[in-house]
Amino acid sequence: MTQFLQLFGSRLSMMFAAIALLYLLWSTAPLWWSARRAFLRADRLVHPWSFILIAGMLAYGSTALAAMGVTSVVGMSRLLDGAAHPWLLSAIAPGTWLAMRLDSWLPPALLPLHLLMTWFITRQLSDHWRGLCTRGALFGRTVR
């Protein structure tokens, strides 16, 4: 530890620690945001641990799906750029232009996209959670 402090100095080491803490908060946002909704509101949700897991998985999955949707089109167009027939390139050209533009904006937009998807999914799922649980959609039985 002292070698690290001697190498980078205390100010830069504190900045590394702050960045690591911010990354931890950002990457676990779907879990603690949905836990905040499940436990800390006056109208506490039924099956709060199931809500936290399902909301977290939906938020992580939707963010990953959006990112892969953009990057796969860009990767495919780069792969087919010189090796494909002209009719194939002309067929994917409109989507490729948009995906190329989105791909350049994706890394800086990933943080707000992840937080927006977390907020949106937690809000939408919490509005319908009691109805999902009372119909027995989660566990095959009704909750009274």
XYZ file of C-alpha atoms in Angstrom:
144
model
C 0.000 0.000 0.000
C 2.779 2.413 0.837
C 4.445 1.657 -2.493
C 1.217 2.581 -4.257
C 1.006 5.866 -2.344
C 4.656 6.637 -3.032
C 4.233 5.874 -6.723
C 1.044 7.844 -7.354
C 0.838 10.246 -4.431
C -2.019 10.715 -2.023
C -4.071 13.044 -4.235
C -4.084 10.720 -7.252
C -4.723 7.714 -5.005
C -7.788 9.439 -3.543
C -8.996 10.167 -7.066
C -8.594 6.458 -7.964
C -10.605 5.527 -4.873
C -13.345 8.041 -5.715
C -13.596 6.774 -9.291
C -13.771 3.187 -8.028
C -16.555 4.130 -5.609
C -18.528 5.922 -8.326
C -18.138 2.932 -10.628
C -19.347 0.624 -7.867
C -22.421 2.798 -7.292
C -23.150 3.005 -11.023
C -22.700 -0.681 -11.751
C -24.859 -1.814 -8.833
C -27.555 0.842 -9.347
C -30.242 -1.629 -10.493
C -29.891 -3.538 -7.236
C -29.803 -0.717 -4.706
C -32.372 1.413 -6.569
C -34.891 -1.418 -6.673
C -34.067 -2.304 -3.027
C -34.779 1.297 -2.091
C -38.160 1.011 -3.781
C -38.939 -2.395 -2.278
C -38.019 -1.652 1.343
C -37.933 2.081 2.066
C -41.287 3.294 0.852
C -44.436 3.357 2.953
C -46.211 0.968 0.579
C -43.708 -1.873 0.905
C -43.863 -4.437 -1.877
C -44.727 -8.089 -1.402
C -41.826 -10.463 -2.111
C -39.235 -7.661 -2.038
C -36.232 -9.903 -2.731
C -37.869 -11.283 -5.866
C -38.626 -7.734 -6.963
C -34.998 -6.693 -6.467
C -33.670 -9.639 -8.462
C -36.163 -9.337 -11.303
C -35.850 -5.552 -11.633
C -32.066 -5.814 -11.532
C -31.957 -8.511 -14.184
C -34.316 -6.569 -16.441
C -32.274 -3.385 -16.095
C -28.941 -5.096 -16.760
C -30.397 -7.088 -19.649
C -32.104 -4.169 -21.365
C -28.959 -2.038 -21.167
C -26.859 -4.875 -22.562
C -29.398 -5.529 -25.317
C -29.380 -1.889 -26.389
C -25.580 -1.787 -26.424
C -25.264 -5.058 -28.325
C -27.921 -4.003 -30.805
C -25.831 -1.015 -31.822
C -22.417 -2.629 -31.702
C -23.451 -5.782 -33.571
C -24.698 -3.790 -36.560
C -21.499 -1.758 -36.628
C -19.345 -4.861 -36.307
C -21.258 -6.628 -39.053
C -20.921 -3.687 -41.416
C -17.174 -3.491 -40.746
C -16.866 -7.210 -41.325
C -18.826 -7.139 -44.575
C -17.361 -3.873 -45.813
C -14.890 -5.298 -48.294
C -16.006 -8.906 -48.520
C -19.688 -8.634 -49.395
C -21.610 -8.196 -52.584
C -22.799 -4.666 -53.390
C -26.474 -5.637 -53.095
C -25.917 -6.821 -49.522
C -24.139 -3.604 -48.580
C -26.914 -1.509 -50.095
C -29.514 -3.509 -48.150
C -27.907 -2.770 -44.788
C -26.722 0.764 -45.606
C -29.573 2.719 -43.932
C -29.244 0.848 -40.643
C -25.470 1.005 -40.791
C -25.389 4.788 -41.073
C -27.550 5.185 -37.979
C -25.634 2.514 -36.081
C -22.290 4.152 -36.918
C -23.578 7.423 -35.482
C -24.932 5.692 -32.371
C -21.719 3.691 -31.932
C -19.687 6.864 -31.586
C -22.098 8.101 -28.891
C -22.480 4.769 -27.087
C -19.557 4.840 -24.603
C -20.396 8.271 -23.150
C -24.138 7.533 -23.266
C -23.880 4.188 -21.489
C -23.908 5.719 -17.997
C -27.114 7.736 -18.461
C -28.708 4.885 -20.440
C -28.005 2.423 -17.634
C -29.381 4.765 -14.966
C -32.423 5.655 -17.088
C -33.241 1.999 -17.721
C -32.838 1.272 -14.000
C -35.208 4.066 -13.028
C -37.765 3.247 -15.752
C -37.885 -0.509 -15.162
C -38.063 -0.157 -11.383
C -40.891 2.334 -11.665
C -42.904 0.340 -14.206
C -42.412 -2.982 -12.466
C -43.273 -1.590 -9.025
C -46.552 -0.206 -10.378
C -47.622 -3.671 -11.534
C -45.883 -5.787 -8.896
C -48.835 -6.421 -6.597
C -50.938 -7.551 -9.544
C -48.227 -9.923 -10.690
C -47.881 -11.427 -7.224
C -51.607 -11.788 -6.501
C -52.224 -13.589 -9.765
C -49.586 -16.115 -8.775
C -47.385 -15.302 -11.736
C -44.215 -15.586 -9.666
C -44.742 -18.575 -7.428
C -47.811 -20.394 -8.713
C -49.963 -19.435 -5.730
C -52.031 -16.437 -4.717
C -50.946 -13.965 -2.077
C -53.597 -12.806 0.369
